[in-house]
Tab-separated table of C-alpha atoms in Angstrom:
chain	number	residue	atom	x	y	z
N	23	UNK	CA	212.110	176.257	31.618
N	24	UNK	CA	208.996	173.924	33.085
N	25	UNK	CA	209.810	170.445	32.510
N	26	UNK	CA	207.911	168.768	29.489
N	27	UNK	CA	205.454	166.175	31.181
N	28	UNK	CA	206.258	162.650	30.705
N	29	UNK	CA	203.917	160.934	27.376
N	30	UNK	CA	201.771	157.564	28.311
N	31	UNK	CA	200.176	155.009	26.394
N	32	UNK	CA	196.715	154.730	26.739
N	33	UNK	CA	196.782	151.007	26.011
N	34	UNK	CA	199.389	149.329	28.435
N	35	UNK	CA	200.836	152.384	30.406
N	36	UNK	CA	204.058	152.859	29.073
N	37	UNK	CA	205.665	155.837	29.692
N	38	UNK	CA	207.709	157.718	27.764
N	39	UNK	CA	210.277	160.288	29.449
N	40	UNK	CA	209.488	164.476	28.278
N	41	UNK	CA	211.620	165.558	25.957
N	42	UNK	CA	211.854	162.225	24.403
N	43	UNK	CA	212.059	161.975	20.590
N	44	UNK	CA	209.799	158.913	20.601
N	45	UNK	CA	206.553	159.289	18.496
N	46	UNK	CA	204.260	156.299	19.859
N	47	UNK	CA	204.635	153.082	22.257
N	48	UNK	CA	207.446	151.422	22.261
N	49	UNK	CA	205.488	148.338	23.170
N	50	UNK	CA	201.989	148.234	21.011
N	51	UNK	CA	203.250	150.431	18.695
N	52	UNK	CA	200.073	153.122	19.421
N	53	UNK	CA	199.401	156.689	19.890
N	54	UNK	CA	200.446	158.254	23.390
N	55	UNK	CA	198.774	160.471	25.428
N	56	UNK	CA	200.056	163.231	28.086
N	57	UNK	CA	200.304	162.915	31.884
N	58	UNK	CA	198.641	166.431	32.134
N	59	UNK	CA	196.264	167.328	34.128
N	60	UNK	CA	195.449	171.212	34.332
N	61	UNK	CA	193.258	173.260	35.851
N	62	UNK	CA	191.332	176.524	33.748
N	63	UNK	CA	191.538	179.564	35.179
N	64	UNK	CA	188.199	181.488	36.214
N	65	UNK	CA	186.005	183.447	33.437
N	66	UNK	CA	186.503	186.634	35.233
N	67	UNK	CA	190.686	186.230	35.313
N	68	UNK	CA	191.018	185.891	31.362
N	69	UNK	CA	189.867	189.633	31.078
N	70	UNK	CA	192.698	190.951	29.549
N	71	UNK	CA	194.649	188.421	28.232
N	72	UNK	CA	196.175	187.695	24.814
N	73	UNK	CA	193.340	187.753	22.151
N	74	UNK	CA	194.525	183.608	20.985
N	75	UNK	CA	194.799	180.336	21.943
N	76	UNK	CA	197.658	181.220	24.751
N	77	UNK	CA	195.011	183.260	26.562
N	78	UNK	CA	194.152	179.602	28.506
N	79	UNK	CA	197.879	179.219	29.602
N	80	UNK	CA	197.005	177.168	32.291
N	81	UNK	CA	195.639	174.565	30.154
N	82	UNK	CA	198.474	174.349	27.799
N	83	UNK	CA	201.451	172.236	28.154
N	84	UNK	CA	203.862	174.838	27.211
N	85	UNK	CA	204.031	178.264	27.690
N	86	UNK	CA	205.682	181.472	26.556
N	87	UNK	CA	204.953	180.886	23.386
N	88	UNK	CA	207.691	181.820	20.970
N	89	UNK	CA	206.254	180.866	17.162
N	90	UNK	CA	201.746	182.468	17.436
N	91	UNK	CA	200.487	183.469	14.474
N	92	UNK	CA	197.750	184.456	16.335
N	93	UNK	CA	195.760	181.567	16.308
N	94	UNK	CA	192.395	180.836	17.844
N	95	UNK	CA	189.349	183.095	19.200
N	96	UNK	CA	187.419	182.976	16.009
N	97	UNK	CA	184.317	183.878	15.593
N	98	UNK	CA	181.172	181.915	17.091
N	99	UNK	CA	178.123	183.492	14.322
N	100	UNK	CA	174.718	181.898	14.897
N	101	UNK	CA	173.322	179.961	12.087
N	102	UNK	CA	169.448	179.086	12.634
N	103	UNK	CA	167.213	176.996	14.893
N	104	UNK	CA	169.315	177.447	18.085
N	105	UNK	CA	172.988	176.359	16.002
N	106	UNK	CA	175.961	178.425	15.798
N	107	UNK	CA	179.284	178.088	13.620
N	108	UNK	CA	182.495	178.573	15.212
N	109	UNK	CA	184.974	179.941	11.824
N	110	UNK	CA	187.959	178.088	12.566
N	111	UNK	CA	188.024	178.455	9.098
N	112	UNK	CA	189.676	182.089	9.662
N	113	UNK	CA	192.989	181.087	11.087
N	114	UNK	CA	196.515	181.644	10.196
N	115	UNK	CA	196.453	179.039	7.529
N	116	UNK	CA	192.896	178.628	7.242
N	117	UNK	CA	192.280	175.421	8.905
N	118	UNK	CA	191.283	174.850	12.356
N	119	UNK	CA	194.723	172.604	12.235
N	120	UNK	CA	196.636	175.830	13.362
N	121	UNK	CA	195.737	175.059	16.763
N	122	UNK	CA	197.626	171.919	17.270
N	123	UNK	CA	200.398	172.992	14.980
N	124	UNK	CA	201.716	175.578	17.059
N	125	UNK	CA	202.072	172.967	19.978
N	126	UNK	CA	204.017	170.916	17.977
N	127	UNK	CA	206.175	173.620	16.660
N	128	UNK	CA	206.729	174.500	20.032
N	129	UNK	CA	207.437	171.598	21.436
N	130	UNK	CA	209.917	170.589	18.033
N	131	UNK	CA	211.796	173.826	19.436
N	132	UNK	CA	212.371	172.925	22.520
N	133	UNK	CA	213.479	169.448	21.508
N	134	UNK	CA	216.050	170.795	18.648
N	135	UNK	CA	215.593	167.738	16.362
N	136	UNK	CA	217.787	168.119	12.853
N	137	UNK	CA	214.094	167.602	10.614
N	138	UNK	CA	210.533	167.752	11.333
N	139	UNK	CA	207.994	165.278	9.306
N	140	UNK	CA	204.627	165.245	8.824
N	141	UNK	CA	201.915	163.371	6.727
N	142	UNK	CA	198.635	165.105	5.852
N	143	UNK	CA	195.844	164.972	3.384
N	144	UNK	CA	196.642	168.801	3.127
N	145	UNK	CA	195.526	171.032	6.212
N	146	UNK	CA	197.676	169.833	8.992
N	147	UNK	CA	200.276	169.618	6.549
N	148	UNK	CA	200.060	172.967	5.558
N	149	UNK	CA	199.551	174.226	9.166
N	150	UNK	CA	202.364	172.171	10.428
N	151	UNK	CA	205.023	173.812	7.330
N	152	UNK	CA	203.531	177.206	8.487
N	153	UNK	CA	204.535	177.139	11.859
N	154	UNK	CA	208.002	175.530	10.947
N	155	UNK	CA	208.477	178.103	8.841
N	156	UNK	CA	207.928	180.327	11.621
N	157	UNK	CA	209.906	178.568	13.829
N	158	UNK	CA	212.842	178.322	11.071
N	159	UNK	CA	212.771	174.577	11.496
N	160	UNK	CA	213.449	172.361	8.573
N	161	UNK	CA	210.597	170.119	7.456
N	162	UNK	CA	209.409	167.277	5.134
N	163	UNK	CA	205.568	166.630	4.664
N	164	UNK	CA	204.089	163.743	3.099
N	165	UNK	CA	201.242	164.014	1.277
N	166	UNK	CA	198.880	161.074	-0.672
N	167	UNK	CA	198.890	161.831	-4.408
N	168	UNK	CA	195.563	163.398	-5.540
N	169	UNK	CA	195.897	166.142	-2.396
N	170	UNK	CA	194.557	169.744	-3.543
N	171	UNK	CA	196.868	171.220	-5.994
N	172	UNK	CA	195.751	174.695	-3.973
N	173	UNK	CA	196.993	172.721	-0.801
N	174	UNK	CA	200.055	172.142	-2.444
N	175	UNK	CA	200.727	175.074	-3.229
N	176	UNK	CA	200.419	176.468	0.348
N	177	UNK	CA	202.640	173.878	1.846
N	178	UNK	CA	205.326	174.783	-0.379
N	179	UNK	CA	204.881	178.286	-0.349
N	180	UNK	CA	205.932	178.154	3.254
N	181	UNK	CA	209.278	176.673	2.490
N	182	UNK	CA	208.847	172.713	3.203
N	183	UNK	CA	209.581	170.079	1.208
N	184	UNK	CA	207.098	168.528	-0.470
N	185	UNK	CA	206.960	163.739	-0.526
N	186	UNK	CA	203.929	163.114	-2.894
N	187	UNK	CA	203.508	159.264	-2.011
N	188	UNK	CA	201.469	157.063	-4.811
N	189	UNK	CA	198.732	156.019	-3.197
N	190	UNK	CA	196.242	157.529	-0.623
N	191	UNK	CA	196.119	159.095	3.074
N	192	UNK	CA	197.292	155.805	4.843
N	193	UNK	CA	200.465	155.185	2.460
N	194	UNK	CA	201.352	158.873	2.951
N	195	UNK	CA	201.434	158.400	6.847
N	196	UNK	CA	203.393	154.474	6.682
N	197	UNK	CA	205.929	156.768	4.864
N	198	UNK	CA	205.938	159.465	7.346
N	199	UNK	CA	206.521	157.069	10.274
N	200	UNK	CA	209.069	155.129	8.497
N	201	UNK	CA	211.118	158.240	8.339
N	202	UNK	CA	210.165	159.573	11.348
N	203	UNK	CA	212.655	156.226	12.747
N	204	UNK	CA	215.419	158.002	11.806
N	205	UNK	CA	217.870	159.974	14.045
N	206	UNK	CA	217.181	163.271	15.096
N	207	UNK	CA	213.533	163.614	13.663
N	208	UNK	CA	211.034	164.976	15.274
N	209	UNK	CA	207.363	163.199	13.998
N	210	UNK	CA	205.120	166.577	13.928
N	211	UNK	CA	202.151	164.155	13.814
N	212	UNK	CA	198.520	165.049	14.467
N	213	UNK	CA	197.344	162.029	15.137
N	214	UNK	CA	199.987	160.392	17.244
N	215	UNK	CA	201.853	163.271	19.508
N	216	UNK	CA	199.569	164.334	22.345
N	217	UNK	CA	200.405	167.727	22.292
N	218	UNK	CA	197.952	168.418	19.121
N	219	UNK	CA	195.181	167.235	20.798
N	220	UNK	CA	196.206	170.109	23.685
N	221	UNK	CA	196.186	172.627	20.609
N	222	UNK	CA	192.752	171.941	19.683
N	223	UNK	CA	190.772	171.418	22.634
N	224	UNK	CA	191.509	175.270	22.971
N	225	UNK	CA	188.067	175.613	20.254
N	226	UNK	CA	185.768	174.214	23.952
N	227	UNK	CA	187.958	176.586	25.825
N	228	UNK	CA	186.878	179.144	23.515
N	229	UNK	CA	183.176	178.508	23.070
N	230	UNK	CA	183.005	178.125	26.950
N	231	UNK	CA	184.315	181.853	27.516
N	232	UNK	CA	182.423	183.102	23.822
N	233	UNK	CA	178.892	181.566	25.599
N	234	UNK	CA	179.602	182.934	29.283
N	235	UNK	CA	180.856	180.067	30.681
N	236	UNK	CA	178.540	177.436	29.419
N	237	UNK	CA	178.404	174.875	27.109
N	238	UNK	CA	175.586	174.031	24.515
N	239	UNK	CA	173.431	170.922	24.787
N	240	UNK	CA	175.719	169.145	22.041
N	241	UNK	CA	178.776	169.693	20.304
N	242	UNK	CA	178.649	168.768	16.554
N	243	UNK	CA	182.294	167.354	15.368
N	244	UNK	CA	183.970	165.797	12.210
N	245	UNK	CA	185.923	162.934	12.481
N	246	UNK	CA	188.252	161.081	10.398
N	247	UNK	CA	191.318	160.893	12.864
N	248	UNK	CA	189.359	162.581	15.852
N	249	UNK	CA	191.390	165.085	16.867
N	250	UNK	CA	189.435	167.610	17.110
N	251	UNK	CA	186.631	165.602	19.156
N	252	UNK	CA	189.594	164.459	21.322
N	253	UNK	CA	190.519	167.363	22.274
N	254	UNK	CA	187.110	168.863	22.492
N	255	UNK	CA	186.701	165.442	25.040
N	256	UNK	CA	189.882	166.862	27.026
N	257	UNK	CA	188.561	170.397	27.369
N	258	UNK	CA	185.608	168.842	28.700
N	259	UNK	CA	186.569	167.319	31.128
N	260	UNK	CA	188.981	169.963	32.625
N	261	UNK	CA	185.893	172.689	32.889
N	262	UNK	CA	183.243	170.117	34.356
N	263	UNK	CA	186.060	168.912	36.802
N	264	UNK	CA	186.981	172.462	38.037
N	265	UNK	CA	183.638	173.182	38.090
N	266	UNK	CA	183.061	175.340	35.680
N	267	UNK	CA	180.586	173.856	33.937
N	268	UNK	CA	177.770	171.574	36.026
N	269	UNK	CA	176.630	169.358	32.917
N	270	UNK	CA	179.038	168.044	29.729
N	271	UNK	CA	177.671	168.750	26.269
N	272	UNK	CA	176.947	165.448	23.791
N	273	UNK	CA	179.549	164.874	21.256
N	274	UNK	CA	177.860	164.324	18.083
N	275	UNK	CA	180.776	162.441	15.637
N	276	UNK	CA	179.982	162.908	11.903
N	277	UNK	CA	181.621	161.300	9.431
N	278	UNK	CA	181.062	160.840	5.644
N	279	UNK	CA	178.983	157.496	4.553
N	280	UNK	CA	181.685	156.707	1.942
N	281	UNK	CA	184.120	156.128	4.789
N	282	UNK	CA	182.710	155.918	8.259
N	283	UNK	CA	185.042	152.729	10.014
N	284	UNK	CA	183.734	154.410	13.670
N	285	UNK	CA	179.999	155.227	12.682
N	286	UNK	CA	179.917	151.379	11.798
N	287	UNK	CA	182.286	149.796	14.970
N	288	UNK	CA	179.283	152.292	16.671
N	289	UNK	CA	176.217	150.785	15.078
N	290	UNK	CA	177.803	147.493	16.349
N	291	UNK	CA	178.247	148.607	19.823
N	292	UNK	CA	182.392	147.583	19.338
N	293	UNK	CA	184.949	149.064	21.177
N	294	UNK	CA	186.870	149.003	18.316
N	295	UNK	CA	186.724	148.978	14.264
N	296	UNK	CA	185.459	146.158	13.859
N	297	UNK	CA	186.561	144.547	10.286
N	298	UNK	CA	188.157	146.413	7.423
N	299	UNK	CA	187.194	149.461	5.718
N	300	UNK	CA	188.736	150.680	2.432
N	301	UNK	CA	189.336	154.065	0.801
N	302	UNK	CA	186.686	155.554	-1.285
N	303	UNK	CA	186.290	158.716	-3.483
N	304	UNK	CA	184.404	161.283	-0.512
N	305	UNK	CA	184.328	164.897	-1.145
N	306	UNK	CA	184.845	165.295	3.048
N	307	UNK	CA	188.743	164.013	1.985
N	308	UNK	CA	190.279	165.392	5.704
N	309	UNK	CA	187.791	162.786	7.707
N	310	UNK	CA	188.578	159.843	4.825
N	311	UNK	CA	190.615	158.092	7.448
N	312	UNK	CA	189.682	153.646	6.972
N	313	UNK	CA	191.684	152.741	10.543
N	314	UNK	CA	192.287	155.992	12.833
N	315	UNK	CA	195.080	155.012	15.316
N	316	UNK	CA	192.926	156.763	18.063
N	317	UNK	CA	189.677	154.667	17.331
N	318	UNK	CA	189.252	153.533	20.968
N	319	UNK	CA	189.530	156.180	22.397
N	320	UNK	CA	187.566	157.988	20.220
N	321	UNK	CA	184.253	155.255	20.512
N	322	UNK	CA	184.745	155.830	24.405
N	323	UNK	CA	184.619	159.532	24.321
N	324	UNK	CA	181.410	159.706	22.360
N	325	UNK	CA	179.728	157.002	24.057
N	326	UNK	CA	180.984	158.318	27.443
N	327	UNK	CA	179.186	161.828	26.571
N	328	UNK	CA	176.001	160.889	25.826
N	329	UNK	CA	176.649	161.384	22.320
N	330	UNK	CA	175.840	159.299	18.833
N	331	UNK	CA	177.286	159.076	15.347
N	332	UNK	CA	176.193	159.860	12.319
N	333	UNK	CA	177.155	160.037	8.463
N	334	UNK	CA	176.229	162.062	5.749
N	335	UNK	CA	175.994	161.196	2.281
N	336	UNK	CA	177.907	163.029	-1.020
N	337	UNK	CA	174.869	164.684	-1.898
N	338	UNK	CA	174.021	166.078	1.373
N	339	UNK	CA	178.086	167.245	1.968
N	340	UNK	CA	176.893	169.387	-1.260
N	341	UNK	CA	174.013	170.694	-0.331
N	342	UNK	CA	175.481	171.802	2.892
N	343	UNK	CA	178.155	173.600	1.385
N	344	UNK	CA	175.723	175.492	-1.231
N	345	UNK	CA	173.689	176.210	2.085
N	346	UNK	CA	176.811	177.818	3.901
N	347	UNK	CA	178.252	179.350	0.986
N	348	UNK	CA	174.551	181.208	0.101
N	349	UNK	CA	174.664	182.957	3.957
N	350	UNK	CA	178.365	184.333	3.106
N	351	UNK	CA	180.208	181.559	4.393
N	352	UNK	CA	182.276	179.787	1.924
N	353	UNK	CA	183.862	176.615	3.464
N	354	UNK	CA	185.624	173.696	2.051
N	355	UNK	CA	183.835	170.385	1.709
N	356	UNK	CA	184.995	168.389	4.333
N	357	UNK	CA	184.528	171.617	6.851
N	358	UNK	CA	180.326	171.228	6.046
N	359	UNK	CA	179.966	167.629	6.717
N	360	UNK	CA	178.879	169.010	10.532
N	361	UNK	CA	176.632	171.439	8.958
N	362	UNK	CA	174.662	168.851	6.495
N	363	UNK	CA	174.069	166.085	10.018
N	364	UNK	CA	172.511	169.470	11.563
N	365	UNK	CA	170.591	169.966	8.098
N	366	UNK	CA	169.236	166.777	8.300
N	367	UNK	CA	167.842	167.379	11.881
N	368	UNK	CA	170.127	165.458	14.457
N	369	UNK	CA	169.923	168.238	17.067
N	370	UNK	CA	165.988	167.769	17.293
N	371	UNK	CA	165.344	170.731	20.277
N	372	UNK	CA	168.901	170.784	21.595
N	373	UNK	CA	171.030	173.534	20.848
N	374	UNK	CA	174.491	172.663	19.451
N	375	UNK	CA	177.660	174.269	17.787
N	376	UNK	CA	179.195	173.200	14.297
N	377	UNK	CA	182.871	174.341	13.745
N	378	UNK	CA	183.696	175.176	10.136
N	379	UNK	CA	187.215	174.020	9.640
N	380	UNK	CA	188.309	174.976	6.614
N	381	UNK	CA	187.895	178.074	3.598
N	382	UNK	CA	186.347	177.234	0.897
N	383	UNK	CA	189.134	178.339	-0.867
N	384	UNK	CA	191.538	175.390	-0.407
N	385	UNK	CA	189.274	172.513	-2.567
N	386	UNK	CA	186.978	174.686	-4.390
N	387	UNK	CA	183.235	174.367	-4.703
N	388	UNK	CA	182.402	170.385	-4.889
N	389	UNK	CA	180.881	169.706	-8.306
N	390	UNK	CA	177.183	168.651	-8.411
């Protein structure tokens, strides 16, 4: 078996030995991030291969993969006005979360901890129990009280046990990490293990082969905890520096006006969040995140791109989701909050992508 890379922190260079139970720095405390460095394989060489994620092997940590579902190479559908929708919505567990799940599933296998934990608002949770499940791996998610009763009901469905923590998404994850402390537990976090940002930068891989082996002018990305535009940022980089692509899109960060910490550190031209932000009532509930760990990093990616941010307001999150559902896609309300910054004319002439991260089905239709 490959050895597992070795995990850094992006902050003071720590390093953290593969195959180390450790979930973040032992020094600051912070997220890590992997000393990987991969090259894609050619458009012409992927004829062929597995129709998911594992098709880009090369980019991917791990290999052989023991626990798929299947996940990844959904659908890219074009919307209107030179924008197309990528349904990540139409995974295993119907959340574009499956494809940093299965890394950490992986990766918990080949570690063998006693537990797996996870917090979540509901769809890494539920993505993370899923692949557990499949990987017969005992696990504990956390979850802030007020989380979809439908969510719920899918992560317990798969067999994991269910910590409801009074109060909201932050509480759920301080309860998370303080068990993750203990002996023997593997932290199956999202925002803190490296390897999910791996899983999802696989959606760029995708659109890159899906378009022909380009990019468009901007890619269009929620963020609460910025995983997604993290990995989007890794993906990035490994095409343009194998030369595979000759330009890198724009990453456009969205993020709902009732809690938008980066869109205002941004605004401000900070490197960081720059004062305190609190929870608020937002139907986009999966970006709701007042201090993402990652926030650096995630202010440096956009800016390094080219890109901006930009919120969106309750009643345009709505609107959106009306919009999508009325052209036969039905998608929860934090999965639209892309779809209502392109409404409101962002992209100008450029052409750009929106993902759509989650059914419909898990929240329900927001309420007017």
């Amino acid at each position: 078996m490959t050895p597992l890379p070795d995990c850094y922190c992006p902050v003071d260079g720590t390093r953290v030995p593969g195959g180390s139970l450790v979930w973040c720095c032992p020094v600051c405390h912070g997220p890590l991030d992997l000393d990987f460095h991969p090259t894609p394989a050619s458009l012409k060489s992927l004829t062929g291969r597995a129709n998911s994620l594992w098709r880009y092997a090369e980019t991917l940590p791990l290999a052989t993969p023991s626990v798929s579902l299947g996940e990844g190479r959904t659908p890219l559908v074009p919307l209107r006005d030179g924008v197309s929708a990528k349904l990540d919505f139409l995974m295993p567990t119907l959340s574009f979360k499956d494809r940093g799940a299965v890394l950490l599933a992986e990766l918990a296998l080949r570690l063998e901890p006693r537990r797996v934990v996870a917090d979540s608002s509901g769809n890494a949770g539920t993505a993370i129990a899923a692949y557990c499940a499949r990987a017969r791996l005992p696990c504990t998610v956390y979850v802030p009280e007020g989380t979809s009763a439908k969510k719920l009901e899918q992560i317990g469905a798969h067999g994991a046990r269910l910590e409801v923590v009074a109060g909201d998404r932050e509480a759920a994850a301080a309860a998370a990490r303080e068990a993750a402390d203990s002996a023997g537990t593997f932290y199956a976090s999202h925002v803190f293990n490296p390897y999910f940002l791996h899983g999802t930068k696989t959606y760029v891989h995708e659109l890159w082969e899906d378009l022909g082996g380009r990019l468009p002018d901007v890619l269009v990305l929620p963020v609460g905890n910025g995983t997604l535009l993290l990995g989007a940022a890794l993906a990035v980089a490994e095409l343009h520096g194998a030369g595979l692509i000759d330009r890198r899109p724009a990453l456009y960060a969205v993020q709902a006006a009732a809690v938008a910490p980066l869109a205002r550190a941004w605004q401000q031209g900070a490197e960081d969040l720059v004062g305190t932000t609190a929870a608020a009532p937002t139907l986009a509930e999966g970006i709701a995140i007042p201090r993402p760990p990652r926030a650096r990093q995630i202010l440096r990616a956009v800016r390094e791109s080219g890109g901006i941010f930009v919120t969106v307001t309750e009643d345009q999150i709505r609107h959106a989701q009306r919009d999508l559902a009325s052209t036969g896609l039905f998608v929860e309300s934090t999965g639209v909050a892309c779809w209502a910054a392109v409404r409101e004319g962002v992209l100008g002439e450029r052409s750009g992508v929106v993902p759509l991260c989650g059914a419909g089905m898990k929240s329900g239709l927001a309420e007017a």
